Short mmCIF file of C-alpha atoms in Angstrom, two decimals:
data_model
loop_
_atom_site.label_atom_id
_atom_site.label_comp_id
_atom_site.label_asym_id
_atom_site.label_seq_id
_atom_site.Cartn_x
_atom_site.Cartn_y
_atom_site.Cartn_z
CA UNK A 1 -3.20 -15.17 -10.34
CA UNK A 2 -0.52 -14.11 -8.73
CA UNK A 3 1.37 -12.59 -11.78
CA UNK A 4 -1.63 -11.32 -12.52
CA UNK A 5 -2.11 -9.39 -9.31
CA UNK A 6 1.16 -8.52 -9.81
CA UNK A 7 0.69 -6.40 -12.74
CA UNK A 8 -2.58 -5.22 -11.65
CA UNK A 9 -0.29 -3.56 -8.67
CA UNK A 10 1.15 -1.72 -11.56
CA UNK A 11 -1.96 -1.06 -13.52
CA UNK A 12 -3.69 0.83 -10.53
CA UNK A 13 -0.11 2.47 -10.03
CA UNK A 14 -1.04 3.84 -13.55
CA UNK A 15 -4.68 4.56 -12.79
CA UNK A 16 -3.45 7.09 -9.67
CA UNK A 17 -0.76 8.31 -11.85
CA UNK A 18 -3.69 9.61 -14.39
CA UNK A 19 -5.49 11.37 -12.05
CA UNK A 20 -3.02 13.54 -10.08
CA UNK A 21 -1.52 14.25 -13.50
CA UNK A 22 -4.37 15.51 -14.97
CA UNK A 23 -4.51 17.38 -11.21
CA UNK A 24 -1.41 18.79 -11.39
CA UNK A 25 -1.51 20.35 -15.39
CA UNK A 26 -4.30 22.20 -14.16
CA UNK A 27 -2.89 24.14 -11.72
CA UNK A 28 -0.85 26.08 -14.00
CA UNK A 29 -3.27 26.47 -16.38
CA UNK A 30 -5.42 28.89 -13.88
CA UNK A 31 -3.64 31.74 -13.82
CA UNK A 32 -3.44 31.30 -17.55
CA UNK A 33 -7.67 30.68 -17.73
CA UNK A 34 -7.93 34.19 -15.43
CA UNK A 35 -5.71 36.22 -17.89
CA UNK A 36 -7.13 34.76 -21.16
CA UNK A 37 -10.40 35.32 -20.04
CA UNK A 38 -10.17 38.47 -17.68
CA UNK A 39 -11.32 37.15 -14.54
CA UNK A 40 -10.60 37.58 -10.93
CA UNK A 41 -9.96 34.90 -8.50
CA UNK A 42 -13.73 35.32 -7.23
CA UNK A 43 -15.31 34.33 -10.48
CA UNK A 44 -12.12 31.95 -11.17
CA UNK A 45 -13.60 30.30 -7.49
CA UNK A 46 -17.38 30.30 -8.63
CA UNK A 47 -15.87 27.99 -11.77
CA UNK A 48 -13.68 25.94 -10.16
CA UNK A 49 -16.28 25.13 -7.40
CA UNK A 50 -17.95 23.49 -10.29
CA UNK A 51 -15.51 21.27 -10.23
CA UNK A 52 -16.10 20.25 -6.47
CA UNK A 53 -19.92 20.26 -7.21
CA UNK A 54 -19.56 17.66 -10.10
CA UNK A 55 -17.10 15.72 -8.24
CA UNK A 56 -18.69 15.14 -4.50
CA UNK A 57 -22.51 14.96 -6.58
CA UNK A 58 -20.90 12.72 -8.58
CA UNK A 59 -19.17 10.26 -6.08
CA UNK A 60 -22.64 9.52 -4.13
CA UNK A 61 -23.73 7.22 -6.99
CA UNK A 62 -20.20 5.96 -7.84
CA UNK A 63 -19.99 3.30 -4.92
CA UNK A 64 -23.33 2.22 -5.91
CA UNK A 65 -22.36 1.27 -9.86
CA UNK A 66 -18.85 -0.11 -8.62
CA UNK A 67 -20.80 -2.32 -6.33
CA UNK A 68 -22.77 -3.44 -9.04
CA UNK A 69 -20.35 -3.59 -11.75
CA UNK A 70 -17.09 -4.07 -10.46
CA UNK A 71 -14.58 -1.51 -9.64
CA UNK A 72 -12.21 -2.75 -13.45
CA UNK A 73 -15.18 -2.04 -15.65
CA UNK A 74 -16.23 1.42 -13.81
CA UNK A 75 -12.56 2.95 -13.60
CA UNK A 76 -12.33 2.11 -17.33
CA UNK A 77 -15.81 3.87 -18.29
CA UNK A 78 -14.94 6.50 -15.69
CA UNK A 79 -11.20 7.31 -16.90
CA UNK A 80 -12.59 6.91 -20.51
CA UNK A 81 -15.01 9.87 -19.67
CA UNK A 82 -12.37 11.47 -17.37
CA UNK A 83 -9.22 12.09 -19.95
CA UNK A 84 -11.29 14.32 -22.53
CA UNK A 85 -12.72 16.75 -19.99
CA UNK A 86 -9.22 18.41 -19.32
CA UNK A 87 -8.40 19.39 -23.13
CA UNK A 88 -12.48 20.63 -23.72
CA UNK A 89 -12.69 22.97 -20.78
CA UNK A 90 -9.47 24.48 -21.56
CA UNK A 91 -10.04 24.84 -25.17
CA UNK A 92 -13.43 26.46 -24.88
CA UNK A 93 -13.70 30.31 -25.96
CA UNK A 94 -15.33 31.39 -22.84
CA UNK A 95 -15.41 30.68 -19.16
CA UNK A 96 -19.31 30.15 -19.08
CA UNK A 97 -18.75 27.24 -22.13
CA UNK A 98 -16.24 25.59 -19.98
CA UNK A 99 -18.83 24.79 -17.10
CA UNK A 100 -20.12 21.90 -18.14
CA UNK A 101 -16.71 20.41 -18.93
CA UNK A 102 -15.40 21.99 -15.88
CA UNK A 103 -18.52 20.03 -13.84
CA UNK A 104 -17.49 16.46 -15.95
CA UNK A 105 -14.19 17.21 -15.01
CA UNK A 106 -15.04 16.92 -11.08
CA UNK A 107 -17.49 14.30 -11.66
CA UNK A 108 -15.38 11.68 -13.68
CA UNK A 109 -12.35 12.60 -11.69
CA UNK A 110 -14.10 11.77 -8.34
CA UNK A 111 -15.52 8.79 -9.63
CA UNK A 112 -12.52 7.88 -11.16
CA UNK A 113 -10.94 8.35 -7.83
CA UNK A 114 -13.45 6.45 -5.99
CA UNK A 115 -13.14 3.32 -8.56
CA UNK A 116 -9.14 3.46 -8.23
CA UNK A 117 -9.08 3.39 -4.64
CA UNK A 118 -11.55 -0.20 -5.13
CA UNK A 119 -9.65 -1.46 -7.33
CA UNK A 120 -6.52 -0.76 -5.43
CA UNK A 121 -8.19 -2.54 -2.31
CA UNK A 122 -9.01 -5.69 -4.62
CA UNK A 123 -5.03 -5.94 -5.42
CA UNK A 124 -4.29 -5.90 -1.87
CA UNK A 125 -6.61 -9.02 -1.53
CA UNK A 126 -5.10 -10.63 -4.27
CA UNK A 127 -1.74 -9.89 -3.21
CA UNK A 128 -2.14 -9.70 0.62
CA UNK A 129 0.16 -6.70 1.13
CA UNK A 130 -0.12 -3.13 1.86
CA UNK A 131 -0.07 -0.94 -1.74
CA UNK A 132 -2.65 2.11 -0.72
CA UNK A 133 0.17 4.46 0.76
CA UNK A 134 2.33 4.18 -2.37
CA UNK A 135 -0.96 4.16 -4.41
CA UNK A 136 -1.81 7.69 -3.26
CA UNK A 137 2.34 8.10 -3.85
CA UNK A 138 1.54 7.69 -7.39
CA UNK A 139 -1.39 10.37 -7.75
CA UNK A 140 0.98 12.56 -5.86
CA UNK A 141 3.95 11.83 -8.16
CA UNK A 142 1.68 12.63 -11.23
CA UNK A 143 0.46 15.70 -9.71
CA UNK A 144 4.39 16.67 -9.33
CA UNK A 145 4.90 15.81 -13.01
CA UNK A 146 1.93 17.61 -14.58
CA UNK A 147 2.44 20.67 -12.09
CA UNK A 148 6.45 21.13 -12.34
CA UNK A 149 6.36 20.60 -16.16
CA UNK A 150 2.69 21.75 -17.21
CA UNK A 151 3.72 25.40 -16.89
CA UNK A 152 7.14 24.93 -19.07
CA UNK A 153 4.90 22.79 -21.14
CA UNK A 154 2.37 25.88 -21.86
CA UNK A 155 4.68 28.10 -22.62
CA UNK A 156 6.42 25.99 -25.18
CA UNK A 157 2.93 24.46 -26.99
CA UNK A 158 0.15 27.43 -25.92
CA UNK A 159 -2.41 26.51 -23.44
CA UNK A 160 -4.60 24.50 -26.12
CA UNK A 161 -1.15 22.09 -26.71
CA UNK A 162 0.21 21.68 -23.20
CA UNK A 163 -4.17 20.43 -22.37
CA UNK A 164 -4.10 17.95 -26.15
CA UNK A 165 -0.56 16.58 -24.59
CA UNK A 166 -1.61 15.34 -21.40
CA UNK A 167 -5.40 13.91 -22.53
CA UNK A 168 -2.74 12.08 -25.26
CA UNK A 169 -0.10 10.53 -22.64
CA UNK A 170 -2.94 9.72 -20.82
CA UNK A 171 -5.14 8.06 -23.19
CA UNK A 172 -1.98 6.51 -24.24
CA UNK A 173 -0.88 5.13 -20.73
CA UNK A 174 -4.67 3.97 -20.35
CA UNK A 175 -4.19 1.67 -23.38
CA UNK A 176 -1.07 0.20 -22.53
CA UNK A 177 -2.32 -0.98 -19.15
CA UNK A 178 -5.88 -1.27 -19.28
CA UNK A 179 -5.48 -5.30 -19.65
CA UNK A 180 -3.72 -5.79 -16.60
CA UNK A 181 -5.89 -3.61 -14.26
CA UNK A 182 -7.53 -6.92 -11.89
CA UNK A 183 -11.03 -7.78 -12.10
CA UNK A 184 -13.31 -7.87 -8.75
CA UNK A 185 -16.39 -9.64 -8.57
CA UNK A 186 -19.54 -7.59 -8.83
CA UNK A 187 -21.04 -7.43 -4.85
CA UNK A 188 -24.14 -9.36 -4.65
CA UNK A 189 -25.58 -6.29 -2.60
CA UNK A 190 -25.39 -2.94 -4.31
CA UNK A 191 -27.30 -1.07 -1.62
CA UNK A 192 -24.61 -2.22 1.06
CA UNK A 193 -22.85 0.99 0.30
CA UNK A 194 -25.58 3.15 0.99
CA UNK A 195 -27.38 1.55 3.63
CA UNK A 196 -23.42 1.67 5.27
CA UNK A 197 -23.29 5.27 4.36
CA UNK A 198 -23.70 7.68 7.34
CA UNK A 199 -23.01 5.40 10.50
CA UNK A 200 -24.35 6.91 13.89
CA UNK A 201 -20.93 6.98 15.12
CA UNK A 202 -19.71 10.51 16.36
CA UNK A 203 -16.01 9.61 16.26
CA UNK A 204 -16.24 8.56 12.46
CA UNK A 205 -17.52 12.27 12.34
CA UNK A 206 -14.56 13.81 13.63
CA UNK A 207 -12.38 11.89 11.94
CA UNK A 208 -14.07 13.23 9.00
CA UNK A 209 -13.48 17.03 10.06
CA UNK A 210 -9.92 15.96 10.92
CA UNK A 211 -9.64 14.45 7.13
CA UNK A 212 -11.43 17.43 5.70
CA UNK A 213 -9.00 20.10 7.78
CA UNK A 214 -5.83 18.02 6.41
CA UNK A 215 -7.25 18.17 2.45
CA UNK A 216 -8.12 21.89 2.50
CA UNK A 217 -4.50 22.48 2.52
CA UNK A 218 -4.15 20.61 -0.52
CA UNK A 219 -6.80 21.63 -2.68
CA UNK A 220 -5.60 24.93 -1.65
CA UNK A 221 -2.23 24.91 -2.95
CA UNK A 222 -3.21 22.93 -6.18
CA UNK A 223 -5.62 25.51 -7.49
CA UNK A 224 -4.24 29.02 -5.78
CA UNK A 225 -0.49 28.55 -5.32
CA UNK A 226 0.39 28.97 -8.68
CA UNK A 227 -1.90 32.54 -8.64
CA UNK A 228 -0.54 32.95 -5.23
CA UNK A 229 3.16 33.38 -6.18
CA UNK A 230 2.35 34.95 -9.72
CA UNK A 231 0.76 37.75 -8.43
CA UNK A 232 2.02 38.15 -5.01
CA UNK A 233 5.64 37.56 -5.58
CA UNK A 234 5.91 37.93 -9.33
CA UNK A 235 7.10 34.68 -10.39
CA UNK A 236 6.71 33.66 -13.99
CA UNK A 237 4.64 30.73 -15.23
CA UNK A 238 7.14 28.16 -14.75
CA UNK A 239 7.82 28.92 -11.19
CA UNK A 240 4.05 28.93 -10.63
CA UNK A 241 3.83 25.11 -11.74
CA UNK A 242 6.73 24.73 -9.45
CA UNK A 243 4.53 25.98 -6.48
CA UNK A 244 2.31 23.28 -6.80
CA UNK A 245 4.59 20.79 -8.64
CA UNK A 246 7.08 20.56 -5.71
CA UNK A 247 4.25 20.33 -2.74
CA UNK A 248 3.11 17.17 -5.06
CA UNK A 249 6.79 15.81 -4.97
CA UNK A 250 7.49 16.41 -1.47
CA UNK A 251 4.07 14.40 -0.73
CA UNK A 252 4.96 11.37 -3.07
CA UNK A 253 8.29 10.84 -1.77
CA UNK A 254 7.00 11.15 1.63
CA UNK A 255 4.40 8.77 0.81
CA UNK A 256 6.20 6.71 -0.79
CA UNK A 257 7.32 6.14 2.92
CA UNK A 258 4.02 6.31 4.86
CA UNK A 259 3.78 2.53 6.16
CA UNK A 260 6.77 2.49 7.26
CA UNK A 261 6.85 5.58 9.20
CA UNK A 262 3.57 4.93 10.51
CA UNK A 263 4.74 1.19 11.80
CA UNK A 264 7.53 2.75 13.09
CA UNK A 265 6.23 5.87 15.28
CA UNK A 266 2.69 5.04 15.61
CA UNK A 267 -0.46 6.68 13.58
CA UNK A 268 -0.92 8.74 16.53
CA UNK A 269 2.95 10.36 16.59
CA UNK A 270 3.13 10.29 12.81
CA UNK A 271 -0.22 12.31 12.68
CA UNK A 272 0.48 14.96 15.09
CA UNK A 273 4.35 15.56 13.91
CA UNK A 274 2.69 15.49 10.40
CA UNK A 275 0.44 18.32 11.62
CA UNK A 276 3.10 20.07 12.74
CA UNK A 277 5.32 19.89 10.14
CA UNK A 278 2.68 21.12 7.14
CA UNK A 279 1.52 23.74 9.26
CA UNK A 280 5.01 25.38 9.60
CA UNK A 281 5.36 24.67 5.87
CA UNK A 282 2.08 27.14 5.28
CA UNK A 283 3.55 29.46 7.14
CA UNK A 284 6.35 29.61 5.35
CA UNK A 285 4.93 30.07 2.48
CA UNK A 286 2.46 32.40 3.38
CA UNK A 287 4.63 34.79 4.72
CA UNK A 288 7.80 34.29 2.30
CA UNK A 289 9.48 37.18 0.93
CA UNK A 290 10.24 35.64 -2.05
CA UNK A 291 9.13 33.08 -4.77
CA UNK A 292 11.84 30.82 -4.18
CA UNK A 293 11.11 30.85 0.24
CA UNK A 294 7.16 30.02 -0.52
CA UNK A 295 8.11 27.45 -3.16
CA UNK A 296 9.82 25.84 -0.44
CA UNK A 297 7.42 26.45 2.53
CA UNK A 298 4.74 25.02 0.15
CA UNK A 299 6.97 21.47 -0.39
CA UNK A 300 7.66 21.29 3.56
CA UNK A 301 4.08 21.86 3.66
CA UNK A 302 3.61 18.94 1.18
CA UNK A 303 6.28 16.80 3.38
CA UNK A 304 3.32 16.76 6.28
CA UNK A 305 0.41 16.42 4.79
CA UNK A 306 1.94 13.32 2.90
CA UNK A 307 0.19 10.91 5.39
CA UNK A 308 -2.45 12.64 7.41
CA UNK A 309 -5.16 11.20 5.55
CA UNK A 310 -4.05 8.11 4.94
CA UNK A 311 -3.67 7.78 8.88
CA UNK A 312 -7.54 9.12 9.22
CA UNK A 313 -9.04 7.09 6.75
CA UNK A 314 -7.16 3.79 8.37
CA UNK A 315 -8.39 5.11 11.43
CA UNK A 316 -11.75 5.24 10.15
CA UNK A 317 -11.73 1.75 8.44
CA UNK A 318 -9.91 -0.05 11.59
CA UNK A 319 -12.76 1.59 14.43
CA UNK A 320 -13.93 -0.96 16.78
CA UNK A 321 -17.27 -2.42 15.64
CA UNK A 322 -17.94 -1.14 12.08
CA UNK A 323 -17.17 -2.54 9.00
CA UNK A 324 -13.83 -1.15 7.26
CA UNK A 325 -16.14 0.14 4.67
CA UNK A 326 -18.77 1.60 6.63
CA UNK A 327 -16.40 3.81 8.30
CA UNK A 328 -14.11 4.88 5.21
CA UNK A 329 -17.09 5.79 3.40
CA UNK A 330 -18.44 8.69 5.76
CA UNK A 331 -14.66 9.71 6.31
CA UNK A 332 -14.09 9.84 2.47
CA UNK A 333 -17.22 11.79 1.76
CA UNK A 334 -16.58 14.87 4.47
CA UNK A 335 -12.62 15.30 3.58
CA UNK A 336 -13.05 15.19 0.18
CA UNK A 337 -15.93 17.71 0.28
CA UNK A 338 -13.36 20.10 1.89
CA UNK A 339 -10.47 19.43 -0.83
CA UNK A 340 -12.93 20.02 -3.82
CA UNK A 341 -15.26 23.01 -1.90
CA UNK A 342 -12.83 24.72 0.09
CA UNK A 343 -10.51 25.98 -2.63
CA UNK A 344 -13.34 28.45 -4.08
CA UNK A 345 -14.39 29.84 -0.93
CA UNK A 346 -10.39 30.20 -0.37
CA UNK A 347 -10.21 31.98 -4.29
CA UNK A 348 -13.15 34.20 -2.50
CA UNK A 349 -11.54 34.92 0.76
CA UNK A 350 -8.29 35.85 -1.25
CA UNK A 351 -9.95 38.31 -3.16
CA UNK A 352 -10.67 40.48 -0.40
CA UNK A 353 -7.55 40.15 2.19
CA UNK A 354 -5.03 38.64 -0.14
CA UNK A 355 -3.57 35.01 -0.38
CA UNK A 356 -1.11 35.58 2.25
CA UNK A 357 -3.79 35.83 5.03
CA UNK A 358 -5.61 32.84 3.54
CA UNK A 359 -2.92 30.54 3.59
CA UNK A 360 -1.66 31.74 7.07
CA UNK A 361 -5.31 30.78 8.29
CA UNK A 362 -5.39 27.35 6.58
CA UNK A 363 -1.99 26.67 8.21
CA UNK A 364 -4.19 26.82 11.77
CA UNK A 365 -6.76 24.04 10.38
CA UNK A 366 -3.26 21.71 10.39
CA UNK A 367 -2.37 22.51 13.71
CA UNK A 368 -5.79 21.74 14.69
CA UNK A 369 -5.47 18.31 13.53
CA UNK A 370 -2.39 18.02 15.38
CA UNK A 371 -4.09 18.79 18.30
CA UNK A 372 -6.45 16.31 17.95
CA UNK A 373 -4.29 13.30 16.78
CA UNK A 374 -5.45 10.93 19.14
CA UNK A 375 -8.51 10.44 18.03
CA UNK A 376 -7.09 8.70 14.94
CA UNK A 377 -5.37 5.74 17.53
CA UNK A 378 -7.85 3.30 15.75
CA UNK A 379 -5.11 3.12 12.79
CA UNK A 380 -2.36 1.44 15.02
CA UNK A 381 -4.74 -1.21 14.54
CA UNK A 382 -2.77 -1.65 11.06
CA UNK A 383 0.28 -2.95 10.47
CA UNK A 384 1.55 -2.43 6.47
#
């Protein structure tokens, strides 16, 4: 079991890896869908909140089949589903075709998500260590790969090659290590989740905000920094992907490191330095006078957001009296409603004053955070 477990570790490695790959090759590919299609960044925001609406719709019923299924047969059907969306929506001759695809996209992804992130917890059982930090390392690290090289990658194959390449790898990867992602028991109650759903706890509230206000950024930068410094700052396509690509990076590495840090300092220190830190990075890149400045404001931006929600949704899970999944569950829900929401009414807000303004304002929702840090004390409770 234990060798087992062992390559499971590596198997849900591969699941995250997936996701923030398929993530991070569509951020360059937006700029590319506006000028294709000859669209401005307010209808470009009405289709990628389709995206959001699939995925947060989507995710209500997806702790309800893991629970009855098992999170190793639902990541499979939902990454199965998942790896085709990215090559149809691109592919399609018109933005209105690529809806529906844009909506499965955001549905299967979430659920996807949501099934990893199980499946992830059911290694930790079966090894009884810490892996969720470097877990979300690996989505990050994917979205670095797929972002950095997905521009480079369009110009070389076309937009319709770069999208067939990474649904291959993908479905490729997904083969190779499908056998060794670990199997979890089906839980006897499948309404647990739901009945578990919204707690009347105000805290686990805020600490949703908190999560929301420190995802924003992200979502942010993966669908409008790559637009932001094309337009703005007239960098070409491969520095776009870079935009994106390096923020990813930054927030892997960083991750990479997050239990450690967070043993180290304290949740409470880590969170409000973190806070800090990605705010100042926004700045930076919001107010750069070059592409090369906000490339690098965006990846010190992506150095500290790295672990701000881990930290919240450990806070959430560790709260005194409620069940770890009671807790993550409302948390989850409200932050990732702002990372899959907030970047259309951002393409909206940019239309009018300009992404420089936008990103200057997100930069305060960080500080915010900061601010309120303490609230998040509940994570001390772990030690990784």
């Amino acid at each position: 079991m234990q060798e087992n477990a062992a390559m499971g570790r590596w198997a849900v490695a591969a699941l995250f890896l997936i996701n923030g790959f398929n993530m991070g090759a569509w951020a360059p590919q937006i700029p590319k869908m506006m000028e294709r299609h000859g669209i401005d960044s307010g209808l470009m925001g009405v289709l990628i909140v389709m995206i959001g609406l699939g995925a947060v719709s989507a995710m209500i019923f997806a702790g309800k089949l893991i629970a009855a299924h098992g999170s190793r047969r639902m990541v499979l059907v939902f990454a199965c589903c998942f790896i085709p969306m990215f090559p149809l929506m691109i592919l399609m001759p018109s933005p209105w075709l690529a809806v529906p695809f844009l909506i499965g996209f955001g549905a299967f992804g979430g659920c996807m998500d949501v099934a990893m992130n199980a499946n992830a917890v059911s290694v930790e059982q079966k090894l009884g260590r810490a892996i969720m930090s470097s877990s979300h390392g690996f989505w990050s690290l994917g979205g670095f790969i797929g972002g950095a090289f997905g521009g480079k990658a369009i110009e070389t194959l076309g937009y319709g090659g770069q999208a067939l390449a990474v649904a291959a790898l993908c479905a490729l990867t997904l083969l190779v290590m499908a056998r060794y992602i670990v199997t979890d028991p089906p839980h006897e109650a499948a309404e647990k989740p739901k009945a578990r759903m919204f707690p009347p706890v105000p805290v686990l509230y805020l600490l949703g905000a908190m999560a929301l206000f420190s995802m924003v950024p992200e979502g942010a930068v993966l669908d409008w920094a790559a637009v932001y410094v094309q337009r703005e700052l007239g960098a070409n396509l491969t520095e776009a992907g870079l935009a994106f690509g390096l923020f990813s990076g930054a927030m892997a590495v960083v991750r990479f490191m997050g239990d450690a840090v967070r043993n180290r300092f304290g949740a409470v220190t880590t969170l409000r330095a973190s806070g800090i830190i990605g705010g100042v990075g926004l700045v930076i890149g919001a107010l750069a006078p070059s592409t090369e400045v906000a490339i690098a404001g965006f990846a010190f931006a992506g150095i500290g957001v790295a672990n701000m929600v881990p930290i919240m949704f450990s806070a959430a899970g560790n709260y005194p009296g409620l069940p770890p999944g009671s807790g993550i569950a409302t948390t989850t829900m409200i932050g990732y409603a702002g990372y899959l929401l907030a970047p259309s009414v951002i393409g909206f807000v940019a239309q009018y004053v300009g992404f420089r303004y936008t990103y200057a304002t997100v930069a305060i929702l960080l500080l915010v955070v900061a601010s309120l840090a303490g609230r998040a004390k509940a994570a001390d409770g772990v030690k990784g």
